[in-house]
CSV table of N, CA and C and ligand atoms in Angstrom, one decimal:
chain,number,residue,atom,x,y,z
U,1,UNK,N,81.7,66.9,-120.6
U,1,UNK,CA,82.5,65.8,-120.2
U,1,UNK,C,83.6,65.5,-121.2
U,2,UNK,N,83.1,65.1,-122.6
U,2,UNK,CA,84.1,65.1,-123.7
U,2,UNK,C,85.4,66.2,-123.5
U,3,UNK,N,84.5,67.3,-123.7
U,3,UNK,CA,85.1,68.3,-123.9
U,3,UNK,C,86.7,68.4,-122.8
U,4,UNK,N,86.0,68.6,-121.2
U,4,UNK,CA,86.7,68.3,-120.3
U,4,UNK,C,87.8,67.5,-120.4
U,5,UNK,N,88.0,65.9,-120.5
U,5,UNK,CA,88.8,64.9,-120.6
U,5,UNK,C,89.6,64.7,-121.8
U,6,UNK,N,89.3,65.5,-122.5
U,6,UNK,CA,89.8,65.8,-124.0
U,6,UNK,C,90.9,66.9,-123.6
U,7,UNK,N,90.7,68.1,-123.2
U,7,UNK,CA,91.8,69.0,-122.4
U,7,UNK,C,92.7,68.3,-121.3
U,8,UNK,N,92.1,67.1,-121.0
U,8,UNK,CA,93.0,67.2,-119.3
U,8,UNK,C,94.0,65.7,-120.2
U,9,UNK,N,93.3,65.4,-121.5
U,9,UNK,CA,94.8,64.2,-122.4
U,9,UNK,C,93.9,64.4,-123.6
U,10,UNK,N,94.9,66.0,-123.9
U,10,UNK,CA,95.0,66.0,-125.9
U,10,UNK,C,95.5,65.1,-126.6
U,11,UNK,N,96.8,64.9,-126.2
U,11,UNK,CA,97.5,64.2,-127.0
U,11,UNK,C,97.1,62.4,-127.2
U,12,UNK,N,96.1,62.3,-125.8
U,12,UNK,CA,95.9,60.7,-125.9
U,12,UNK,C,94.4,60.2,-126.2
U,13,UNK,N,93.8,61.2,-126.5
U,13,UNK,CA,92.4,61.5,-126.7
U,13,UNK,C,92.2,61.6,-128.4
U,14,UNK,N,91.5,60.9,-129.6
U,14,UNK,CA,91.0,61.7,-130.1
U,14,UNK,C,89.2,61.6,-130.2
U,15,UNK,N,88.7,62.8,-130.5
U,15,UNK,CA,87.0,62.9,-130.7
U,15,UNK,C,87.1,63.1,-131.9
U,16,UNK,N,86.2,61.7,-132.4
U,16,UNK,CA,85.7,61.7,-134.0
U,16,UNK,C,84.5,61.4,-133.8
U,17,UNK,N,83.5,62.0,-134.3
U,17,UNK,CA,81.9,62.2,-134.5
U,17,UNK,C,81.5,62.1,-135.6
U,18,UNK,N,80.1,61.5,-135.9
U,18,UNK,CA,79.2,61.3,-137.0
U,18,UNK,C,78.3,62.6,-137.2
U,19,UNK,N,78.5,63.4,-136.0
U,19,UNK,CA,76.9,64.3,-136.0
U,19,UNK,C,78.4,65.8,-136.9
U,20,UNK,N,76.9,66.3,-137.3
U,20,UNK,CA,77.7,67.6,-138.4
U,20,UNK,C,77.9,69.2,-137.6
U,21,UNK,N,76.8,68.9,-136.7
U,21,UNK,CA,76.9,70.0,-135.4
U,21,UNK,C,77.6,70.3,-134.9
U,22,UNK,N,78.0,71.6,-134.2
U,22,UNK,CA,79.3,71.9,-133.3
U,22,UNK,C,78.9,72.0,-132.2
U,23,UNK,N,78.3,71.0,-132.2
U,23,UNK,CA,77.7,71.3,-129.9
U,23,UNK,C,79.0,70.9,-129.4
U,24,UNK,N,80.1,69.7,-129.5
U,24,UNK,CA,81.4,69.3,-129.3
U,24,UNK,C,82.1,70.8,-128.9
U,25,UNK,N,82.5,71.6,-130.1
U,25,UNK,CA,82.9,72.7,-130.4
U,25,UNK,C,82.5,73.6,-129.2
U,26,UNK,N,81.1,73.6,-129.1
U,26,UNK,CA,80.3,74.8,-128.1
U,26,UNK,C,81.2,74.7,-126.9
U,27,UNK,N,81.1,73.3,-126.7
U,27,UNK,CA,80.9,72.6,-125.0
U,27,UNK,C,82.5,73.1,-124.9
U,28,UNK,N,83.5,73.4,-126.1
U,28,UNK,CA,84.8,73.7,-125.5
U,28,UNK,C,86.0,73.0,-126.0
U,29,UNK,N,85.2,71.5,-127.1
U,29,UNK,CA,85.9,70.5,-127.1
U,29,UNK,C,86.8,71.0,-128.7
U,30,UNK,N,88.3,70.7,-128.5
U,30,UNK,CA,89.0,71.1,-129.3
U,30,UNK,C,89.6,69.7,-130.0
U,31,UNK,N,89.8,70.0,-131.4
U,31,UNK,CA,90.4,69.0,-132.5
U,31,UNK,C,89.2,68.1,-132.5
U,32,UNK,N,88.2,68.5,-132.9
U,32,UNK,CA,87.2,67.7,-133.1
U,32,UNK,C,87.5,66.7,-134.3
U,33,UNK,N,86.9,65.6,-134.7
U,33,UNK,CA,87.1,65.3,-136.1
U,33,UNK,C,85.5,64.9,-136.9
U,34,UNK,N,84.8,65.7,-137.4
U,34,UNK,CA,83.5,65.5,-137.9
U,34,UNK,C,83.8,64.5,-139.5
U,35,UNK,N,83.0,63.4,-139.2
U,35,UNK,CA,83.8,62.3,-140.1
U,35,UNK,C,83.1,62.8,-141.4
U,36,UNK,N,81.6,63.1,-141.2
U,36,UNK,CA,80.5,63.2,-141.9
U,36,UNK,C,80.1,64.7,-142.4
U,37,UNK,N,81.6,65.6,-142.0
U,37,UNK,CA,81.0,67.0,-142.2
U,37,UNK,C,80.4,68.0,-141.5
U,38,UNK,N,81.0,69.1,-141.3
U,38,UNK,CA,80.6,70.2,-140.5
U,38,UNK,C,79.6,71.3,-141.3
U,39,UNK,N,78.8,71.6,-140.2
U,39,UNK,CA,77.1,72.0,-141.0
U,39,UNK,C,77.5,73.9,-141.5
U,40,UNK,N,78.7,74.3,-140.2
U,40,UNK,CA,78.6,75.7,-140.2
U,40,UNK,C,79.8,75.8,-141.5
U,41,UNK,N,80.5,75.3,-142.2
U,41,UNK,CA,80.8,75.5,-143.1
U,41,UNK,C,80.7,75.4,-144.6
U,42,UNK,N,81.0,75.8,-145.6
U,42,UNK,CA,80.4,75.6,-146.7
U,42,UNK,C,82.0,76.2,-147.8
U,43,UNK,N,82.2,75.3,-149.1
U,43,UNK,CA,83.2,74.9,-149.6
U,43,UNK,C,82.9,75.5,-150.9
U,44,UNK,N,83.9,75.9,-151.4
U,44,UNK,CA,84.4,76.0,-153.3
U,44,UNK,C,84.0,75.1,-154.0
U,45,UNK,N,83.4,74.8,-155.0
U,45,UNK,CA,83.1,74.0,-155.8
U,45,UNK,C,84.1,73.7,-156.7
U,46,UNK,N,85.0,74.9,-157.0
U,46,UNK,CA,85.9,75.3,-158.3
U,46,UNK,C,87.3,74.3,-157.0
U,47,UNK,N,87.9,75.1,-156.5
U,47,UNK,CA,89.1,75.5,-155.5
U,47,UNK,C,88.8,74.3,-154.3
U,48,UNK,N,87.5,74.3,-153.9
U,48,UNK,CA,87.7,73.1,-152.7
U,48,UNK,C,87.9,74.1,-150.9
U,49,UNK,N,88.2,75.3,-151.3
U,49,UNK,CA,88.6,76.1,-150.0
U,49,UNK,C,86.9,75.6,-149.1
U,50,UNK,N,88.0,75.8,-148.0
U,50,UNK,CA,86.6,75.3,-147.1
U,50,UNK,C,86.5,76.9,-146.1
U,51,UNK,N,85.2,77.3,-146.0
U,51,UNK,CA,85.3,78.8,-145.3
U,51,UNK,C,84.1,78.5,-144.3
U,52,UNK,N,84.6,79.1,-142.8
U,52,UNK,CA,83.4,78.8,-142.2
U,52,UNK,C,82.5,80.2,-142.2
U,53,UNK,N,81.3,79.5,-142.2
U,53,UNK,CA,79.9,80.8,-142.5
U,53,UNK,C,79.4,80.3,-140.7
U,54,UNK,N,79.5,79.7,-139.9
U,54,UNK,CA,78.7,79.5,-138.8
U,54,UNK,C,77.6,78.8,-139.2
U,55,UNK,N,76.4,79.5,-138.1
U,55,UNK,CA,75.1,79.2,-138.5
U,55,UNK,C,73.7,80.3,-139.5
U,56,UNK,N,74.9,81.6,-139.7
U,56,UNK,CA,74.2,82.4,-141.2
U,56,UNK,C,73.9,82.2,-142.2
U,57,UNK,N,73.2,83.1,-142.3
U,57,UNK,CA,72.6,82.7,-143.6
U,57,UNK,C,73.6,83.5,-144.6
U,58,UNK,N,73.6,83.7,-146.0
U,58,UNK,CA,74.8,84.2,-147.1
U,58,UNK,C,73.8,84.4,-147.8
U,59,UNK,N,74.4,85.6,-148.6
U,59,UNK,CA,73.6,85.5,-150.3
U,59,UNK,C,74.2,85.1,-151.0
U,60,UNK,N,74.1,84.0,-151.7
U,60,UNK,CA,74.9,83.3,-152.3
U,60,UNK,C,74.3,83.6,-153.9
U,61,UNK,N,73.8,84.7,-154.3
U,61,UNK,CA,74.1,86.1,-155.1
U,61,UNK,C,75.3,86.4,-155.5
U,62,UNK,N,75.7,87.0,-154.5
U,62,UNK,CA,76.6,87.6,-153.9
U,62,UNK,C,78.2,87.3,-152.9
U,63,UNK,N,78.1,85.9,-153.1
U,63,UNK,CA,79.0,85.4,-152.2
U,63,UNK,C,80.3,84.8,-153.3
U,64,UNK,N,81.2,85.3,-153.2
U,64,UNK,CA,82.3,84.6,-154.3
U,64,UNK,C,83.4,84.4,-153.6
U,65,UNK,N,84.2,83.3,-154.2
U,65,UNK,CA,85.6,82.6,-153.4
U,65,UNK,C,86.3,83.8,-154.0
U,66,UNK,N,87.6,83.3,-153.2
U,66,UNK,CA,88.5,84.2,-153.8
U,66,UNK,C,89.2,83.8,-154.8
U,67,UNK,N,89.2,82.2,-155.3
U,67,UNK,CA,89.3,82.1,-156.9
U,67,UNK,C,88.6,82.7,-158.3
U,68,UNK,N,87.0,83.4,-157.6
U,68,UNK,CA,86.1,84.0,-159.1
U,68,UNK,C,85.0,83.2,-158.3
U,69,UNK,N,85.3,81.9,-158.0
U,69,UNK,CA,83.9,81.5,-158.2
U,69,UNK,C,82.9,81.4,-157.6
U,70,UNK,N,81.6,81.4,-158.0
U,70,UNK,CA,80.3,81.8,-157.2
U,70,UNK,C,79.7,80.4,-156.8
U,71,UNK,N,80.1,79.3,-157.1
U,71,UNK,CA,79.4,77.8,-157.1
U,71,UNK,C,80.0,77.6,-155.6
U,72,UNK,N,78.8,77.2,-154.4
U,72,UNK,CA,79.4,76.8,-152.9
U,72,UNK,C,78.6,75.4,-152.9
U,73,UNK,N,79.0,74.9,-152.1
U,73,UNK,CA,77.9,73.4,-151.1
U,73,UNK,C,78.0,73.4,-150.4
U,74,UNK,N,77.3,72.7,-149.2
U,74,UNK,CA,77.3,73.0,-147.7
U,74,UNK,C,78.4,71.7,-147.8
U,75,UNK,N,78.9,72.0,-146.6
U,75,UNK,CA,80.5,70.7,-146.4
U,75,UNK,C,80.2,69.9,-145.0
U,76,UNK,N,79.3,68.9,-146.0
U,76,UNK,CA,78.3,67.3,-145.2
U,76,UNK,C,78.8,66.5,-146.2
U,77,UNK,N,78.9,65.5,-145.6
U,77,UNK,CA,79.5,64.2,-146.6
U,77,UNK,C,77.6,63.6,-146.8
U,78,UNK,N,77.5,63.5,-148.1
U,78,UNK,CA,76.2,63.1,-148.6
U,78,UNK,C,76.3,61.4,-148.8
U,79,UNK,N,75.0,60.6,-149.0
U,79,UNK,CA,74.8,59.2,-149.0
U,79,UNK,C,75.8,59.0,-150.1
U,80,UNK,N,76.5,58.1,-150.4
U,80,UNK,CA,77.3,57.7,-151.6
U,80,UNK,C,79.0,58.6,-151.7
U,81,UNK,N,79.1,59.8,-151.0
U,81,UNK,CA,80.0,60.4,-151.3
U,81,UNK,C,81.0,59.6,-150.2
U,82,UNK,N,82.3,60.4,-151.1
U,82,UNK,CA,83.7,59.8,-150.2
U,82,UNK,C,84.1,60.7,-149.2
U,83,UNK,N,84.2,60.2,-147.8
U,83,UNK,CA,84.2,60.8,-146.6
U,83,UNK,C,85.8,60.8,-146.2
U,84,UNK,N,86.3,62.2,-146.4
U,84,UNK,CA,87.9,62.6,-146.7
U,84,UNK,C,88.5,61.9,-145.0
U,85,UNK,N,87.4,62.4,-144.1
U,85,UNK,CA,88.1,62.1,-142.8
U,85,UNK,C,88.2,61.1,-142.2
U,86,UNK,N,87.5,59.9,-143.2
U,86,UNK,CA,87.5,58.4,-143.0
U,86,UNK,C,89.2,57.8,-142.4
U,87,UNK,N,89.9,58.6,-143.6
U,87,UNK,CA,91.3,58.2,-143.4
U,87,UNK,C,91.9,58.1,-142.0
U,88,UNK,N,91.3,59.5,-141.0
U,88,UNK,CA,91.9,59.6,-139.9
U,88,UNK,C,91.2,58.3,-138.8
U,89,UNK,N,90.0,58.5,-139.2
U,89,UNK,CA,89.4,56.7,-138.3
U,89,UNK,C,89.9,55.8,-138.5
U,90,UNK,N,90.8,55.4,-139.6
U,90,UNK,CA,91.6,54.5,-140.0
U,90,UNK,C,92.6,54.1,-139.2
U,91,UNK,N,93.5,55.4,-139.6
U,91,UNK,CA,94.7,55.7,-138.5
U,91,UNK,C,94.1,55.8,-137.1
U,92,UNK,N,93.2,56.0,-136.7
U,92,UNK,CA,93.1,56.1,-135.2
U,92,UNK,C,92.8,54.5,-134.9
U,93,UNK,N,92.2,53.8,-135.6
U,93,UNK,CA,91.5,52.5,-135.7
U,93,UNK,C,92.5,51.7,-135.3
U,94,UNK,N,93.6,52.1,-136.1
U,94,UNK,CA,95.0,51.0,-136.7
U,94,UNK,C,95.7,51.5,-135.1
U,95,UNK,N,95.4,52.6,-134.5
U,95,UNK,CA,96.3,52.7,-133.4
U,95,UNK,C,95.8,52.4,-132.4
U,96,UNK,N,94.5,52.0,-132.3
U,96,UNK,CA,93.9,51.5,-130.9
U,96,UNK,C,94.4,49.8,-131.4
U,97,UNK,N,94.3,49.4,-132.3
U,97,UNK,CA,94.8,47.5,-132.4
U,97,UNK,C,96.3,47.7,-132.1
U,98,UNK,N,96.6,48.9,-132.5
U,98,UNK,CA,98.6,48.3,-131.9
U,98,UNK,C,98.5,48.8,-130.9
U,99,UNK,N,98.4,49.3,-129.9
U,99,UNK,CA,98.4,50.1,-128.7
U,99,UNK,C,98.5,48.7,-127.5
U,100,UNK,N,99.9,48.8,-126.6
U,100,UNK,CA,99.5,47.5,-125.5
U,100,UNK,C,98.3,48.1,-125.2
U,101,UNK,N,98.0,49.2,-124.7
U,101,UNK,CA,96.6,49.0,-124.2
U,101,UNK,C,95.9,49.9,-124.4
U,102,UNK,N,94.1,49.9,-124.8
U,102,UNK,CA,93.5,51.2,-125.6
U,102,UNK,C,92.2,51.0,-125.0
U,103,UNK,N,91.3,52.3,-125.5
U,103,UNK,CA,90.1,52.7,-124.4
U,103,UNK,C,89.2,52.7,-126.0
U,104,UNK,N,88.1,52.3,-126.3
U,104,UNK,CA,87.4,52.9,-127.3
U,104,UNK,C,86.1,53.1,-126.3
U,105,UNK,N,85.4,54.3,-127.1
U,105,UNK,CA,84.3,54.7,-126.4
U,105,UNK,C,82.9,54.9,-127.2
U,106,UNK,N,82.4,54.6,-127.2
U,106,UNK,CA,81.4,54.9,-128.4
U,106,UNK,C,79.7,55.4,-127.4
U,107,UNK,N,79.6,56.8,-128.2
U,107,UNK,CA,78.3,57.2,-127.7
U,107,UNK,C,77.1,58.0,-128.9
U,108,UNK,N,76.0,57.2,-128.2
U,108,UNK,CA,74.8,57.1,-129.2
U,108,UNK,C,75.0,56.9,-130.7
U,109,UNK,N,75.4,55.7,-131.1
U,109,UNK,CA,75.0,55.1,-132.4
U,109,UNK,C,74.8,54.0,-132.4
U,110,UNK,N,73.7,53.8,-133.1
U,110,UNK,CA,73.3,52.3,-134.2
U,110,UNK,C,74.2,51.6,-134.6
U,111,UNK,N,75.0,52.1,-134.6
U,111,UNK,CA,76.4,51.4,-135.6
U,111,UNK,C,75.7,51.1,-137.4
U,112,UNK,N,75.0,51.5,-137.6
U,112,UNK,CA,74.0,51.4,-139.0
U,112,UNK,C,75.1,51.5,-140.1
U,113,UNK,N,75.4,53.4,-139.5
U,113,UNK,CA,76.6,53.6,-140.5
U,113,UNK,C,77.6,53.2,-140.4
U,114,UNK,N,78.9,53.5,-139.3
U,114,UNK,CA,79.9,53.3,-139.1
U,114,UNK,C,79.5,51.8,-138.4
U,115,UNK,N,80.5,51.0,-138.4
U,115,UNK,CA,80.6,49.2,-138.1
U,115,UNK,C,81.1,49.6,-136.8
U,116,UNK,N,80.9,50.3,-135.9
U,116,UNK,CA,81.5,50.5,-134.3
U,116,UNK,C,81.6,49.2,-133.8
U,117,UNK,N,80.8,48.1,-134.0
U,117,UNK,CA,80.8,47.2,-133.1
U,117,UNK,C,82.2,46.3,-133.6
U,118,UNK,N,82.8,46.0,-134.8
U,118,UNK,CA,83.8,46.3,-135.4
U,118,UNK,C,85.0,47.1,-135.1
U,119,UNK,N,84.8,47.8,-134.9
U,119,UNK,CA,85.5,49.1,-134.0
U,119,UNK,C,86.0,48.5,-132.9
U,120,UNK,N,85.5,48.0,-132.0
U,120,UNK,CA,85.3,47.8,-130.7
U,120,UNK,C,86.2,46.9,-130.8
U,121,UNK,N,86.1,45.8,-131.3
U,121,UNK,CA,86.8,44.7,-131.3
U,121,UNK,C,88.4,44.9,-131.5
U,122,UNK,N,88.7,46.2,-132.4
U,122,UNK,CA,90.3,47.1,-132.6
U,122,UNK,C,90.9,47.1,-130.9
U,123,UNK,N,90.3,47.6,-130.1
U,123,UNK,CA,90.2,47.9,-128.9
U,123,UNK,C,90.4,47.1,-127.9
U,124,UNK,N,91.8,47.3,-126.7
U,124,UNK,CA,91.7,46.0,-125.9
U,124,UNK,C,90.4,46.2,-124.2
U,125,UNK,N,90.3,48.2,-124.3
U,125,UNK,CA,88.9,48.0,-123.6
U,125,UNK,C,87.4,48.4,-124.7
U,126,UNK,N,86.2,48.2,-124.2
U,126,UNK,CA,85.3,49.3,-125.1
U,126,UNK,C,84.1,48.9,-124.2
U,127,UNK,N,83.7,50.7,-124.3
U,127,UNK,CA,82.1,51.0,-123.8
U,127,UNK,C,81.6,51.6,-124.8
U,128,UNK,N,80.3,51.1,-124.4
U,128,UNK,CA,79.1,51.7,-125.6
U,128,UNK,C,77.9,52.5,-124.6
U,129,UNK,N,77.7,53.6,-125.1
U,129,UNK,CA,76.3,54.1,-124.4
U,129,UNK,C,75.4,54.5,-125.1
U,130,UNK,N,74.3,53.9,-125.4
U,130,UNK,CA,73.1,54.3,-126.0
U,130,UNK,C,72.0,54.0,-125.3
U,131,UNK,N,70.8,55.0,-125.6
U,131,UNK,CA,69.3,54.9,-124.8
U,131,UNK,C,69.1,53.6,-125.0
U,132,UNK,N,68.6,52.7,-125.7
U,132,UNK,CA,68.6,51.5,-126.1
U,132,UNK,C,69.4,50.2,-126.1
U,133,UNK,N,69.0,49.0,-125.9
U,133,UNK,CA,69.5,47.8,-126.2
U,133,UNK,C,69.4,47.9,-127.7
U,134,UNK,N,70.1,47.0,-128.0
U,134,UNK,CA,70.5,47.0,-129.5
U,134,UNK,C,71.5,45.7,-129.7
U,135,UNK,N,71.6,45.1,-131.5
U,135,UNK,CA,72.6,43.8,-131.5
U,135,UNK,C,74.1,44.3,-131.5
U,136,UNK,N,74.3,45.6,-131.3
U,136,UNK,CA,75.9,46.2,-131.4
U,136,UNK,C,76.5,45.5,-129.5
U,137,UNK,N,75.8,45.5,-128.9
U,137,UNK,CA,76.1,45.7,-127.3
U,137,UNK,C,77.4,44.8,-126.7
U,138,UNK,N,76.8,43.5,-127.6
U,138,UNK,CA,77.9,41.9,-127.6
U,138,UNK,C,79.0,42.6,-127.6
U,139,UNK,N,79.4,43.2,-128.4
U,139,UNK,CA,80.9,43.6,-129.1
U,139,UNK,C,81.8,44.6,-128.1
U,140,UNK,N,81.2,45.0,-127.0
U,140,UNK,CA,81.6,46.2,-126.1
U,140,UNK,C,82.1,45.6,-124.5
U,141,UNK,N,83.0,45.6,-124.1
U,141,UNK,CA,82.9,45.2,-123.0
U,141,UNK,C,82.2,45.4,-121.9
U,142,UNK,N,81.3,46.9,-122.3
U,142,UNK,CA,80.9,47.4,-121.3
U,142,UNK,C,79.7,48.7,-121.9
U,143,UNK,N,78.8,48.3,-121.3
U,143,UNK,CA,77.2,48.9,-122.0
U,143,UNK,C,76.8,49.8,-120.9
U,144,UNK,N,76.6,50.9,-121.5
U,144,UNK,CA,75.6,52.0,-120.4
U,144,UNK,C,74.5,52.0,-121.5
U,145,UNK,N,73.3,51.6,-121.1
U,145,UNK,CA,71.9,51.5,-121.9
U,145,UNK,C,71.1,52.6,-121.0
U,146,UNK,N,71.3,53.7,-121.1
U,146,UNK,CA,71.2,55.2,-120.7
U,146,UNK,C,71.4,56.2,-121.0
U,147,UNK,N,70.5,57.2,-121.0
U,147,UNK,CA,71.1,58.4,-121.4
U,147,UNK,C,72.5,58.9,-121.2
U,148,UNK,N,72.8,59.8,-122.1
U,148,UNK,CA,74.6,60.0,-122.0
U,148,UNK,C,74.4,60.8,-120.9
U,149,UNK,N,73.5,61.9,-120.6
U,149,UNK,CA,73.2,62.7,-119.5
U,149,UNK,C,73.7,62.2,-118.4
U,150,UNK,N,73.1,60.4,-118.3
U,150,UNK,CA,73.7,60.2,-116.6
U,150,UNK,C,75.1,59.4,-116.5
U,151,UNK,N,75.0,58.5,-117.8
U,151,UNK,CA,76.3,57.8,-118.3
U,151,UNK,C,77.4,58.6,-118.2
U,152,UNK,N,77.1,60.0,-118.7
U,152,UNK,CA,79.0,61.0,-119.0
U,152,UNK,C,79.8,60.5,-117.4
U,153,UNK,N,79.0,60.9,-116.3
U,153,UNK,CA,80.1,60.7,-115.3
U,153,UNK,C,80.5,59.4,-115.0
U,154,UNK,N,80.0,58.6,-115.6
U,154,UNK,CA,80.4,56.9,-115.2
U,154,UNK,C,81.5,56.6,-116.2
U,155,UNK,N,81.1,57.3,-117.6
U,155,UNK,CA,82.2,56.9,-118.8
U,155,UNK,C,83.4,58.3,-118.2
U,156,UNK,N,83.5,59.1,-118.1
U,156,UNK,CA,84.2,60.1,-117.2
U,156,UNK,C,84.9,59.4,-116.3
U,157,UNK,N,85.0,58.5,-115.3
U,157,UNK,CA,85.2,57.6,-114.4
U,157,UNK,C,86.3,56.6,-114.8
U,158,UNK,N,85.3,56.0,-115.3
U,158,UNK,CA,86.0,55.2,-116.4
U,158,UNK,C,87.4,55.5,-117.3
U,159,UNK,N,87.3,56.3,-118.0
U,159,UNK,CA,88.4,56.9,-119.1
U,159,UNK,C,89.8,57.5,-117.7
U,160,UNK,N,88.9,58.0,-117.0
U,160,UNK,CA,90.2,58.7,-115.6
U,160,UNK,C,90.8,56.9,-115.4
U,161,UNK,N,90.1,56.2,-114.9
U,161,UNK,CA,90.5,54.6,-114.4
U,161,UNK,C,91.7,54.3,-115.4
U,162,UNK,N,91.3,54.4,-116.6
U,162,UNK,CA,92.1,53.6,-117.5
U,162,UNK,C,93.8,54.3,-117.8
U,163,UNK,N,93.4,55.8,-117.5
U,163,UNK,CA,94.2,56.3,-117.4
U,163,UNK,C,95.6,56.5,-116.2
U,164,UNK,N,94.8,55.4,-115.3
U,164,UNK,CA,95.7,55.9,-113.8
U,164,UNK,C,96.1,54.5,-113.5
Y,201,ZN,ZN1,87.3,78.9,-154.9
């Protein structure tokens, strides 16, 4: 469904995610923004070049940048570290509060890490969908407390609505 509605409004759509996984990616969905870091790639320690390895394994023996050097880390934003793609949630943040009118959508989080419920409030619509009730819910105009499985075509629905 992301994926889908994300093709049918690139330009008015963006997908920023907490999870490090490329199921987004699988499903088709393009210009993802992994806030927290993508799992299939792994970075320069020296240079900073980011190279994607997928989901293989490396000898990292054997594995050197093309600056010399043999030092990699997997490229996951760790507890404490500074999260480079924060900036773009910012800007996306700052453009759902000026926008006469904006759609936020938030699916399966706590809000633990990211302040979504906070978020929400940027926003002149917002749905939330998670398995659970939870104290984030107040802040959303609009709660699917269900699986995303059966939620996608109601938030699907939805996002078409706002758009028409
Ligand atoms: Zn390097």
């Amino acid at each position: 469904m992301i994926a889908r509605i994300k093709a049918k409004y690139p330009e008015q759509i963006a997908v920023l995610t907490q999870n490090v996984d490329d199921l987004l990616e699988r499903a088709g969905c393009v210009g993802v923004v992994h806030l927290h870091g993508f799992l299939p790639e792994i970075y320069c320690e020296h240079c900073k070049k980011i190279e994607y390895i997928g989901y293989e394994a490396i000898n990292a023996k054997e594995h050197i940048c093309k600056c010399g050097c043999k030092k990699f880390r997997h490229n996951i934003v760790m507890f404490g570290e500074q999260a480079p793609f924060y900036k773009v949630l910012y800007n996306e943040l700052n453009a759902l509060r000026k926008a006469e009118d904006s759609l936020f959508v938030c699916i399966g989080t706590s809000g633990q890490v990211l302040d979504v419920a906070d978020f929400a409030r940027f926003a002149k619509n917002s749905i939330l969908n998670n398995l659970d009730k939870s104290d984030i819910d107040h802040a959303f105009n609009k709660c699917y407390i269900e699986k995303a499985t059966t939620a996608a075509p109601k938030i699907e629905a939805d996002i078409e609505k706002f758009f028409s």
